[in-house]
Coordinates of C-alpha atoms in Angstrom, one line a residue:
Chain M
X148 CA -14.9 -25.1 -29.0
X149 CA -18.5 -25.9 -29.0
X150 CA -20.9 -23.0 -28.6
X151 CA -24.5 -24.0 -28.9
X152 CA -26.5 -22.6 -31.8
X153 CA -29.2 -21.3 -29.4
X154 CA -26.9 -18.4 -28.5
X155 CA -26.4 -17.3 -32.1
X156 CA -30.1 -17.4 -32.6
X157 CA -30.7 -14.9 -29.8
X158 CA -31.1 -11.2 -30.5
X159 CA -27.6 -9.6 -30.5
X160 CA -28.8 -6.1 -30.0
X161 CA -29.6 -7.1 -26.4
X162 CA -25.9 -7.7 -25.7
X163 CA -23.9 -5.2 -23.6
X164 CA -20.6 -6.8 -24.4
X165 CA -19.5 -8.9 -27.3
X166 CA -16.1 -10.6 -26.7
X167 CA -14.4 -11.9 -29.9
X168 CA -11.3 -14.2 -29.9
X169 CA -10.0 -12.8 -26.6
X170 CA -6.6 -14.2 -25.4
X171 CA -4.4 -13.2 -22.5
X172 CA -0.8 -14.0 -21.8
X173 CA 1.2 -13.4 -18.7
X174 CA 4.8 -13.1 -19.8
X175 CA 4.2 -15.5 -22.7
X176 CA 2.4 -17.9 -20.4
X177 CA -1.2 -18.2 -21.6
X178 CA -4.0 -17.5 -19.1
X179 CA -6.9 -18.2 -21.5
X180 CA -7.2 -18.3 -25.2
X181 CA -9.7 -17.5 -28.0
X182 CA -12.7 -16.8 -25.8
X183 CA -15.8 -15.5 -27.7
X184 CA -19.0 -14.8 -25.9
X185 CA -21.8 -12.2 -25.7
X186 CA -22.9 -10.8 -22.3
X187 CA -26.6 -9.9 -22.2
X188 CA -28.0 -6.6 -21.0
X189 CA -29.8 -6.7 -17.6
X190 CA -29.0 -10.3 -17.1
X191 CA -26.8 -12.2 -14.7
X192 CA -24.1 -14.2 -16.4
X193 CA -22.0 -16.5 -14.3
X194 CA -18.5 -17.9 -15.1
X195 CA -17.8 -21.3 -13.6
X196 CA -15.0 -23.7 -13.8
X197 CA -12.0 -25.0 -11.8
X198 CA -9.3 -22.7 -10.4
X199 CA -6.6 -21.5 -12.7
X200 CA -8.5 -21.6 -16.0
X201 CA -8.6 -17.8 -16.4
X202 CA -12.0 -16.7 -15.1
X203 CA -10.6 -13.9 -13.0
X204 CA -8.2 -12.8 -15.7
X205 CA -11.1 -12.7 -18.1
X206 CA -13.0 -10.4 -15.8
X207 CA -10.0 -8.2 -15.4
X208 CA -9.7 -7.8 -19.2
X209 CA -13.2 -6.3 -19.4
X210 CA -12.4 -3.3 -17.2
X211 CA -8.8 -3.3 -18.3
X212 CA -7.5 -3.8 -14.7
X213 CA -5.2 -6.3 -16.4
X214 CA -3.3 -3.2 -17.6
X215 CA -1.8 -3.1 -14.0
X216 CA -0.3 -6.5 -14.3
X217 CA 3.3 -6.3 -15.6
X218 CA 3.9 -8.2 -18.8
X219 CA 0.3 -9.1 -19.4
X220 CA -0.6 -9.1 -23.1
X221 CA -4.1 -9.1 -24.4
X222 CA -5.3 -9.8 -27.9
X223 CA -8.7 -9.9 -29.5
X224 CA -11.8 -7.7 -29.4
X225 CA -14.2 -6.6 -26.7
X226 CA -17.1 -4.6 -28.1
X227 CA -18.8 -2.4 -25.5
X228 CA -21.2 0.3 -26.7
X229 CA -19.9 0.0 -30.3
X230 CA -16.4 0.6 -29.1
X231 CA -13.5 -1.9 -29.0
X232 CA -12.3 -1.5 -25.4
X233 CA -9.4 -4.0 -26.0
X234 CA -7.6 -1.2 -27.9
X235 CA -4.6 0.4 -26.2
X236 CA -5.9 4.0 -26.7
X237 CA -9.2 3.5 -24.8
X238 CA -9.8 5.9 -21.9
X239 CA -9.7 3.3 -19.1
X240 CA -10.8 5.8 -16.4
X241 CA -14.0 6.5 -18.3
X242 CA -14.4 2.7 -19.0
X243 CA -14.0 1.8 -15.3
X244 CA -16.7 4.3 -14.4
X245 CA -19.1 2.3 -16.6
X246 CA -17.9 -1.1 -15.7
X247 CA -17.5 -1.6 -12.0
X248 CA -15.8 -4.4 -10.1
X249 CA -16.3 -6.3 -6.8
X250 CA -13.5 -8.4 -5.5
X251 CA -13.3 -11.7 -3.7
X252 CA -12.3 -10.2 -0.4
X253 CA -14.1 -7.0 0.6
X254 CA -11.6 -4.1 0.1
X255 CA -13.1 -1.0 1.6
X256 CA -10.6 1.8 1.9
X257 CA -9.3 2.4 5.4
X258 CA -11.4 5.6 5.6
X259 CA -14.9 6.3 7.0
X260 CA -18.0 4.7 5.5
X261 CA -19.0 8.0 4.1
X262 CA -15.6 8.8 2.6
X263 CA -15.6 5.4 0.9
X264 CA -18.6 6.4 -1.1
X265 CA -17.7 10.1 -1.4
X266 CA -14.4 9.4 -3.1
X267 CA -15.7 8.0 -6.4
X268 CA -18.6 10.4 -6.4
X269 CA -16.5 13.5 -6.1
X270 CA -14.1 12.1 -8.7
X271 CA -16.7 11.3 -11.4
X272 CA -20.2 12.7 -10.7
X273 CA -20.7 15.7 -8.4
X274 CA -19.1 17.9 -5.8
X275 CA -22.5 19.2 -4.6
X276 CA -22.8 18.3 -0.9
X277 CA -26.6 17.9 -0.7
X278 CA -26.5 15.7 -3.8
X279 CA -23.7 13.6 -2.4
X280 CA -25.7 13.0 0.8
X281 CA -28.7 12.0 -1.2
X282 CA -26.9 9.6 -3.4
X283 CA -25.1 8.0 -0.4
X284 CA -28.4 7.4 1.3
X285 CA -30.3 6.0 -1.7
X286 CA -27.3 3.7 -2.5
X287 CA -26.9 2.5 1.0
X288 CA -30.6 1.8 1.1
X289 CA -30.3 -0.1 -2.2
X290 CA -27.7 -2.4 -0.7
X291 CA -29.7 -2.8 2.5
X292 CA -27.0 -1.1 4.6
X293 CA -28.6 2.3 5.5
X294 CA -30.5 1.2 8.6
X295 CA -27.4 -0.6 9.9
X296 CA -24.9 2.3 9.4
X297 CA -26.8 5.6 9.2
X298 CA -25.7 6.6 12.7
X299 CA -22.0 5.8 12.2
X300 CA -21.3 7.0 8.7
X301 CA -18.1 8.7 10.0
X302 CA -16.8 5.5 11.6
X303 CA -14.1 3.5 9.9
X304 CA -15.4 1.1 7.2
X305 CA -13.0 -1.5 8.6
X306 CA -15.1 -1.8 11.7
X307 CA -18.0 -3.3 9.6
X308 CA -18.5 -7.1 9.4
X309 CA -17.3 -9.0 6.3
X310 CA -20.8 -9.1 4.8
X311 CA -21.4 -5.4 5.5
X312 CA -18.0 -4.5 4.0
X313 CA -18.8 -6.4 0.9
X314 CA -22.2 -4.6 0.6
X315 CA -20.4 -1.3 1.1
X316 CA -18.0 -2.2 -1.7
X317 CA -21.0 -2.9 -3.9
X318 CA -22.5 0.4 -2.9
X319 CA -19.2 2.1 -3.7
X320 CA -19.4 0.6 -7.2
X321 CA -23.1 1.5 -7.6
X322 CA -22.7 5.2 -6.8
X323 CA -21.1 5.5 -10.3
X324 CA -24.2 4.0 -11.9
X325 CA -22.2 1.4 -13.8
X326 CA -23.8 -0.4 -16.8
X327 CA -22.0 -3.6 -16.0
X328 CA -20.8 -4.9 -12.7
X329 CA -18.0 -7.5 -12.6
X330 CA -18.0 -9.7 -9.5
X331 CA -15.1 -12.0 -8.7
X332 CA -16.4 -14.6 -6.3
X333 CA -18.2 -11.9 -4.2
X334 CA -19.5 -14.4 -1.6
X335 CA -16.7 -16.8 -1.2
X336 CA -14.9 -15.0 1.6
X337 CA -18.1 -14.5 3.6
X338 CA -19.9 -16.6 6.2
X339 CA -23.1 -18.5 5.0
X340 CA -25.6 -15.8 6.4
X341 CA -23.7 -12.8 4.9
X342 CA -23.3 -14.8 1.7
X343 CA -27.0 -15.3 1.4
X344 CA -27.7 -11.6 2.0
X345 CA -25.2 -10.6 -0.7
X346 CA -26.6 -13.2 -3.1
X347 CA -30.1 -11.8 -2.5
X348 CA -28.7 -8.3 -3.2
X349 CA -27.1 -9.5 -6.4
X350 CA -30.5 -10.7 -7.7
X351 CA -32.0 -7.3 -7.0
X352 CA -29.2 -5.5 -8.8
X353 CA -30.3 -7.0 -12.0
X354 CA -32.8 -4.1 -12.3
X355 CA -30.0 -1.6 -12.2
X356 CA -27.3 -3.1 -14.3
X357 CA -25.9 -6.2 -16.0
X358 CA -23.9 -8.6 -13.9
X359 CA -21.0 -10.9 -14.7
X360 CA -20.1 -13.2 -11.8
X361 CA -17.3 -15.6 -11.3
X362 CA -18.3 -18.2 -8.8
X363 CA -17.1 -21.6 -7.6
X364 CA -20.4 -22.3 -6.1
X365 CA -22.4 -24.2 -8.7
X366 CA -25.6 -24.1 -6.7
X367 CA -25.3 -20.3 -6.6
X368 CA -24.8 -20.1 -10.3
X369 CA -27.8 -22.3 -10.9
X370 CA -29.9 -20.2 -8.5
X371 CA -29.1 -16.7 -9.7
X372 CA -27.5 -16.8 -13.2
X373 CA -29.6 -16.4 -16.4
X374 CA -26.6 -17.5 -18.5
X375 CA -23.6 -19.6 -17.5
X376 CA -20.2 -20.1 -19.1
X377 CA -17.9 -22.9 -18.3
X378 CA -14.2 -22.3 -18.4
X379 CA -11.8 -25.3 -18.5
X380 CA -8.1 -25.8 -18.5
X381 CA -7.2 -27.5 -21.9
X382 CA -4.3 -27.4 -24.2
X383 CA -2.1 -25.6 -21.6
X384 CA -4.5 -22.7 -21.4
X385 CA -8.0 -21.6 -20.2
X386 CA -10.8 -22.3 -22.7
X387 CA -14.5 -21.6 -22.9
X388 CA -16.0 -25.0 -23.0
X389 CA -19.7 -24.3 -23.1
X390 CA -22.0 -21.3 -22.8
X391 CA -25.7 -20.9 -22.8
X392 CA -28.8 -20.2 -20.7
X393 CA -28.2 -21.7 -17.2
X394 CA -31.2 -24.0 -17.5
X395 CA -29.6 -25.7 -20.5
X396 CA -26.1 -25.8 -19.0
X397 CA -27.3 -27.3 -15.8
X398 CA -30.0 -29.6 -17.2
X399 CA -28.9 -30.6 -20.7
X400 CA -25.2 -29.9 -21.0
X401 CA -23.9 -30.6 -24.5
X402 CA -20.3 -31.1 -23.6
X403 CA -19.2 -34.2 -21.7
X404 CA -16.8 -32.2 -19.5
X405 CA -19.6 -29.9 -18.5
X406 CA -21.8 -32.8 -17.6
X407 CA -19.1 -34.3 -15.4
X408 CA -18.3 -31.0 -13.8
X409 CA -21.9 -30.2 -13.0
X410 CA -22.4 -33.6 -11.5
X411 CA -19.3 -33.1 -9.4
X412 CA -17.3 -35.9 -11.1
X413 CA -14.6 -33.6 -12.4
X414 CA -13.0 -30.3 -11.5
Chain P
X30 CA -0.4 -47.5 22.5
X31 CA -0.8 -44.2 20.7
X32 CA -2.2 -42.5 23.8
X33 CA 0.8 -43.6 25.8
X34 CA 3.2 -42.3 23.1
X35 CA 1.6 -38.9 23.3
X36 CA 1.3 -38.5 27.0
X37 CA 4.8 -39.6 28.1
X38 CA 7.7 -37.3 27.3
X39 CA 10.5 -38.6 25.0
X40 CA 13.1 -40.6 26.9
X41 CA 16.8 -41.5 26.5
X42 CA 19.5 -39.6 24.8
X43 CA 17.1 -37.7 22.5
X44 CA 15.1 -36.4 25.4
X45 CA 18.2 -35.1 27.3
X46 CA 19.6 -33.6 24.1
X47 CA 16.2 -31.9 23.4
X48 CA 16.2 -30.5 26.9
X49 CA 19.7 -29.1 26.7
X50 CA 19.0 -27.6 23.2
X51 CA 15.8 -25.9 24.3
X52 CA 17.2 -24.6 27.6
X53 CA 20.5 -23.6 25.9
X54 CA 18.8 -21.6 23.1
X55 CA 16.5 -19.9 25.6
X56 CA 19.6 -18.9 27.6
X57 CA 21.4 -17.6 24.5
X58 CA 18.4 -15.5 23.5
X59 CA 18.1 -14.0 27.0
X60 CA 21.9 -13.3 27.2
X61 CA 21.7 -11.5 23.9
X62 CA 18.7 -9.4 25.0
X63 CA 20.4 -8.6 28.3
X64 CA 23.6 -7.7 26.6
X65 CA 22.0 -5.3 24.2
X66 CA 19.8 -3.7 26.8
X67 CA 22.6 -3.4 29.3
X68 CA 25.0 -1.9 26.8
X69 CA 22.6 0.9 25.8
X70 CA 21.4 1.4 29.4
X71 CA 25.1 1.8 30.5
X72 CA 25.7 4.3 27.7
X73 CA 22.6 6.4 28.4
X74 CA 23.1 6.3 32.2
X75 CA 26.7 7.4 31.8
X76 CA 25.7 10.4 29.8
X77 CA 22.8 11.3 32.2
X78 CA 24.9 10.9 35.4
X79 CA 27.8 12.9 34.1
X80 CA 25.8 15.5 32.1
X81 CA 22.8 16.1 34.4
X82 CA 24.7 18.5 36.8
X83 CA 25.6 20.9 34.1
X84 CA 22.2 21.1 32.5
X85 CA 20.5 24.3 33.2
X86 CA 18.6 27.1 31.5
X87 CA 21.7 29.2 31.4
X88 CA 23.6 26.4 29.7
X89 CA 21.0 26.4 26.8
X90 CA 20.9 30.2 26.5
X91 CA 24.5 31.4 26.8
X92 CA 27.3 31.5 24.3
X93 CA 30.3 29.3 25.0
X94 CA 33.4 30.9 26.5
X95 CA 36.9 29.6 27.1
X96 CA 36.7 27.3 24.1
X97 CA 33.5 25.7 25.4
X98 CA 34.8 24.9 28.9
X99 CA 32.5 27.5 30.3
X100 CA 29.3 29.3 29.2
X101 CA 26.6 27.5 27.2
X102 CA 25.7 26.2 23.8
X103 CA 23.1 28.6 22.5
X104 CA 24.7 29.4 19.1
X105 CA 25.4 25.7 18.6
X106 CA 21.8 24.8 19.1
X107 CA 20.9 27.5 16.5
X108 CA 23.4 26.1 14.0
X109 CA 22.2 22.6 14.6
X110 CA 18.6 23.6 14.1
X111 CA 19.4 25.5 10.9
X112 CA 21.4 22.7 9.4
X113 CA 18.7 20.2 10.3
X114 CA 16.0 22.4 8.8
X115 CA 17.8 22.7 5.5
X116 CA 18.6 19.0 5.4
X117 CA 14.9 18.1 6.0
X118 CA 13.4 20.8 3.8
X119 CA 15.5 19.5 0.9
X120 CA 15.4 15.8 1.5
X121 CA 11.8 15.3 2.5
X122 CA 10.2 16.4 -0.8
X123 CA 12.8 14.7 -2.9
X124 CA 12.7 11.6 -0.8
X125 CA 8.9 11.4 -0.9
X126 CA 8.8 12.0 -4.6
X127 CA 11.5 9.4 -5.4
X128 CA 9.7 6.9 -3.1
X129 CA 6.5 7.4 -5.0
X130 CA 8.3 7.1 -8.3
X131 CA 10.0 3.9 -7.3
X132 CA 7.0 2.1 -5.7
X133 CA 4.0 3.4 -7.7
X134 CA 5.2 4.5 -11.1
X135 CA 8.1 2.4 -12.2
X136 CA 7.3 -1.2 -12.7
X137 CA 8.6 -3.5 -10.0
X138 CA 10.8 -5.4 -12.4
X139 CA 12.1 -2.5 -14.4
X140 CA 15.8 -2.3 -15.0
X141 CA 15.7 1.4 -14.2
X142 CA 14.0 1.1 -10.8
X143 CA 16.4 -1.7 -9.9
X144 CA 19.4 0.4 -10.7
X145 CA 18.1 3.3 -8.6
X146 CA 17.3 0.9 -5.7
X147 CA 20.8 -0.7 -5.8
X148 CA 22.5 2.7 -5.9
X149 CA 20.5 3.9 -2.9
X150 CA 21.4 0.8 -0.9
X151 CA 25.1 1.3 -1.7
X152 CA 24.8 5.0 -0.8
X153 CA 23.1 4.2 2.5
X154 CA 26.2 2.3 3.5
X155 CA 28.8 4.8 2.4
X156 CA 30.8 6.2 5.4
X157 CA 29.8 9.7 6.4
X158 CA 33.3 11.0 5.9
X159 CA 33.0 10.3 2.2
X160 CA 29.9 12.4 2.1
X161 CA 31.8 15.1 4.0
X162 CA 34.6 15.1 1.4
X163 CA 32.1 15.1 -1.4
X164 CA 30.1 18.0 0.2
X165 CA 33.3 19.9 0.6
X166 CA 34.3 19.4 -3.0
X167 CA 30.9 19.9 -4.5
X168 CA 29.0 22.4 -2.4
X169 CA 31.8 24.3 -0.7
X170 CA 34.2 24.6 -3.7
X171 CA 32.5 23.9 -7.0
X172 CA 29.2 25.7 -6.1
X173 CA 31.2 28.2 -4.1
X174 CA 29.0 28.0 -1.0
X175 CA 32.1 27.8 1.2
X176 CA 32.1 26.5 4.8
X177 CA 28.5 27.3 5.6
X178 CA 25.2 26.1 7.2
X179 CA 23.9 25.7 3.6
X180 CA 26.7 23.4 2.5
X181 CA 26.3 21.4 5.7
X182 CA 22.6 21.0 5.3
X183 CA 22.8 20.0 1.7
X184 CA 25.5 17.5 2.4
X185 CA 23.4 16.0 5.2
X186 CA 20.5 15.9 2.8
X187 CA 22.5 13.8 0.4
X188 CA 23.5 11.5 3.2
X189 CA 20.0 11.1 4.6
X190 CA 18.2 10.7 1.3
X191 CA 19.0 7.0 0.7
X192 CA 17.5 5.9 4.1
X193 CA 14.6 8.2 3.7
X194 CA 13.7 7.0 0.2
X195 CA 14.1 3.3 1.0
X196 CA 12.0 3.4 4.2
X197 CA 9.3 5.6 2.6
X198 CA 9.2 3.2 -0.3
X199 CA 8.7 0.3 2.1
X200 CA 5.8 2.3 3.5
X201 CA 4.2 2.5 0.1
X202 CA 4.8 -1.2 -0.5
X203 CA 3.0 -2.0 2.7
X204 CA -0.3 -0.8 1.0
X205 CA -2.3 -3.9 0.2
X206 CA -2.6 -4.6 -3.5
X207 CA -6.4 -5.0 -3.0
X208 CA -6.6 -1.3 -2.1
X209 CA -4.7 -0.3 -5.2
X210 CA -6.9 -2.5 -7.4
X211 CA -10.0 -1.2 -5.6
X212 CA -9.0 2.4 -6.4
X213 CA -8.2 1.6 -10.0
X214 CA -11.4 -0.3 -10.5
X215 CA -13.3 2.8 -9.4
X216 CA -11.4 4.8 -12.0
X217 CA -9.8 7.0 -9.3
X218 CA -7.0 9.2 -10.6
X219 CA -3.5 8.6 -9.6
X220 CA -3.5 11.8 -7.5
X221 CA -6.6 11.0 -5.4
X222 CA -5.4 7.4 -5.0
X223 CA -2.1 8.8 -3.7
X224 CA -3.7 11.3 -1.4
X225 CA -6.6 9.5 0.1
X226 CA -5.5 5.8 0.0
X227 CA -1.8 5.4 -0.4
X228 CA -0.5 8.2 1.8
X229 CA -2.6 7.5 4.9
X230 CA -1.5 3.8 4.8
X231 CA 2.1 4.7 4.1
X232 CA 2.5 7.3 6.8
X233 CA 4.1 5.0 9.4
X234 CA 6.9 4.1 7.0
X235 CA 7.3 7.7 6.1
X236 CA 7.6 8.7 9.8
X237 CA 10.0 5.8 10.4
X238 CA 12.2 7.1 7.5
X239 CA 12.0 10.6 8.8
X240 CA 13.0 9.7 12.3
X241 CA 15.9 7.5 11.1
X242 CA 17.0 10.3 8.8
X243 CA 16.8 13.0 11.4
X244 CA 18.5 10.8 13.9
X245 CA 21.4 10.2 11.5
X246 CA 21.5 13.8 10.6
X247 CA 21.5 15.3 14.1
X248 CA 24.2 13.0 15.3
X249 CA 26.4 13.5 12.2
X250 CA 30.0 14.8 12.8
X251 CA 32.2 13.7 10.0
X252 CA 30.1 14.9 7.1
X253 CA 29.7 18.4 8.7
X254 CA 33.2 19.1 9.9
X255 CA 34.3 19.6 6.3
X256 CA 31.2 21.5 5.2
X257 CA 29.5 23.6 7.9
X258 CA 32.7 24.2 9.9
X259 CA 33.3 24.6 13.6
X260 CA 33.0 28.3 14.4
X261 CA 31.1 28.5 17.7
X262 CA 29.5 31.9 17.4
X263 CA 26.0 32.6 16.2
X264 CA 25.7 32.2 12.4
X265 CA 24.8 35.4 10.6
X266 CA 23.2 33.9 7.5
X267 CA 22.8 30.6 5.6
X268 CA 26.1 31.2 4.1
X269 CA 27.9 31.7 7.4
X270 CA 29.8 28.9 9.1
X271 CA 28.4 27.3 12.2
X272 CA 29.1 24.5 14.7
X273 CA 26.6 21.8 15.3
X274 CA 26.1 19.9 18.5
X275 CA 27.9 16.7 17.5
X276 CA 30.9 18.6 16.4
X277 CA 30.9 20.6 19.7
X278 CA 30.9 17.3 21.6
X279 CA 33.7 15.9 19.5
X280 CA 35.8 19.1 19.9
X281 CA 35.2 19.3 23.6
X282 CA 36.1 15.7 24.3
X283 CA 39.0 15.3 21.9
X284 CA 40.7 18.7 21.6
X285 CA 39.9 20.7 24.7
X286 CA 41.5 19.7 27.9
X287 CA 39.0 20.0 30.7
X288 CA 36.0 20.1 28.3
X289 CA 34.6 16.8 29.4
X290 CA 31.9 18.1 31.7
X291 CA 30.4 20.3 29.0
X292 CA 30.9 17.5 26.5
X293 CA 28.7 15.3 28.6
X294 CA 26.0 17.9 29.1
X295 CA 26.0 18.6 25.3
X296 CA 25.6 14.9 24.7
X297 CA 22.7 14.8 27.1
X298 CA 21.1 17.7 25.2
X299 CA 21.6 15.8 21.9
X300 CA 20.0 12.7 23.4
X301 CA 17.0 14.6 24.6
X302 CA 16.7 16.3 21.2
X303 CA 16.6 13.0 19.4
X304 CA 14.0 11.7 21.8
X305 CA 11.9 14.8 21.4
X306 CA 12.0 14.6 17.6
X307 CA 11.1 10.9 17.7
X308 CA 8.1 11.5 20.0
X309 CA 6.8 14.4 18.0
X310 CA 7.1 12.5 14.7
X311 CA 5.2 9.5 16.0
X312 CA 2.6 11.8 17.6
X313 CA 2.0 13.6 14.2
X314 CA 1.8 10.2 12.5
X315 CA -0.8 8.9 14.9
X316 CA -2.9 12.1 14.5
X317 CA -2.7 11.8 10.7
X318 CA -3.8 8.2 10.9
X319 CA -6.8 8.9 13.0
X320 CA -7.8 11.8 10.7
X321 CA -8.7 9.2 8.1
X322 CA -11.4 7.7 10.3
X323 CA -13.3 10.6 11.7

């Protein structure tokens, strides 16, 4: 593995998550192995690389959604707020309140728009009606959905367009005020226009929380990510090949594979 | 050349063979459909034609006399309702709970879950007479409940449970994994996930299981003849014996000479009852589904 020295030189107190030697197996079949990387606070970090090299699995380790996969076995350390969240005994409900996740396909619940946002709010933050109304409005405004849906909050969320559904899902994660938002190819199931809207929204979200985005769209990673990590399938498992500021990864990659991948010659 | 190949239909033996195969299979499918429809239409119209004349308000509200050849079926309806009520009151919560356990709590590949599932599938195929004998031995004799509405209801519950559990479980499995992941990613508790996300989506499967279960229960004869008995007066309590509709029909058509007319009318009442339960269940299901949206 070849992690550039520039990373080590950076101030580590600005990291929100420090991953150390993280490996994941599905029923003894490795998904990725020995990944170590810091994720910086209030920055956008993107994970790129070909399919099947463990990017999504890596994401699911960080909020322990991987617990739901039968026979998945994780080893290594994930330091988040001075706590190792890779430990079995960690309170995953409290963890997932602080680390939100957006999926590739928008997955609003088959309930009304309002209920979609109310559900996590009531569970974790407040049962006060006025407060709930206020949070719903400010959050929907933050994702640019308020004007579009304010008159039909009681309609089914499934009636929204794909892009609107994805923004609703982002709002649903934001009502919990997460410190880190994991996004698994949030734009790939959307049409180009909706994709652009969501991408714009992601850039604004930087002011609210840190973001870790898996994307297959290299141009998107180059546009929005402050840091970029390249995962690659090597030695029968997913590996972290190169990690650093996006400008360096895209302009002066140190690894030959990275260079070929960026130029579209491999992957 | 290519254009010609595409526009002209295939010729020669292959073409004729294709034609026969296509027309032939269409014919077979139609024949099958017609056969199934005609069979059930014949059955239903036979019951309606022969039973309609006897159907009246008096028939539903009077006690049977002359071994059922005359009078009505009021006490039989009461017994049927009671047996059904016990059966559903017992099987519904147990069925729902087991379905949740199987689909949401035990891992899909767990040995334990697989064993339960396999046992249920075997149980669902066990002839009802076996359930009847089991009920007689266990509820009537060992538990000392005797020939009673309670024994009958509990025996029916045992019989209906496998169908109810499996179909409800299918309902829960129909919930997309994306929804479950979404709920987990928000840190929602198991209970709120169940109530707000899983149940609304699983309701159609639940209703289907309920209708199948009630349908099987209300039409059951063999399991009840050994457990709830065939006394045709009003039952005085849960522990009293009572005769249900299907047993009444069986008795009138097999044992009572000249009971055919009332057997037909009772069968018609049973048919209408099943239809009503079916309609009500799907109506409730639809309302429950809409509730989630508004």
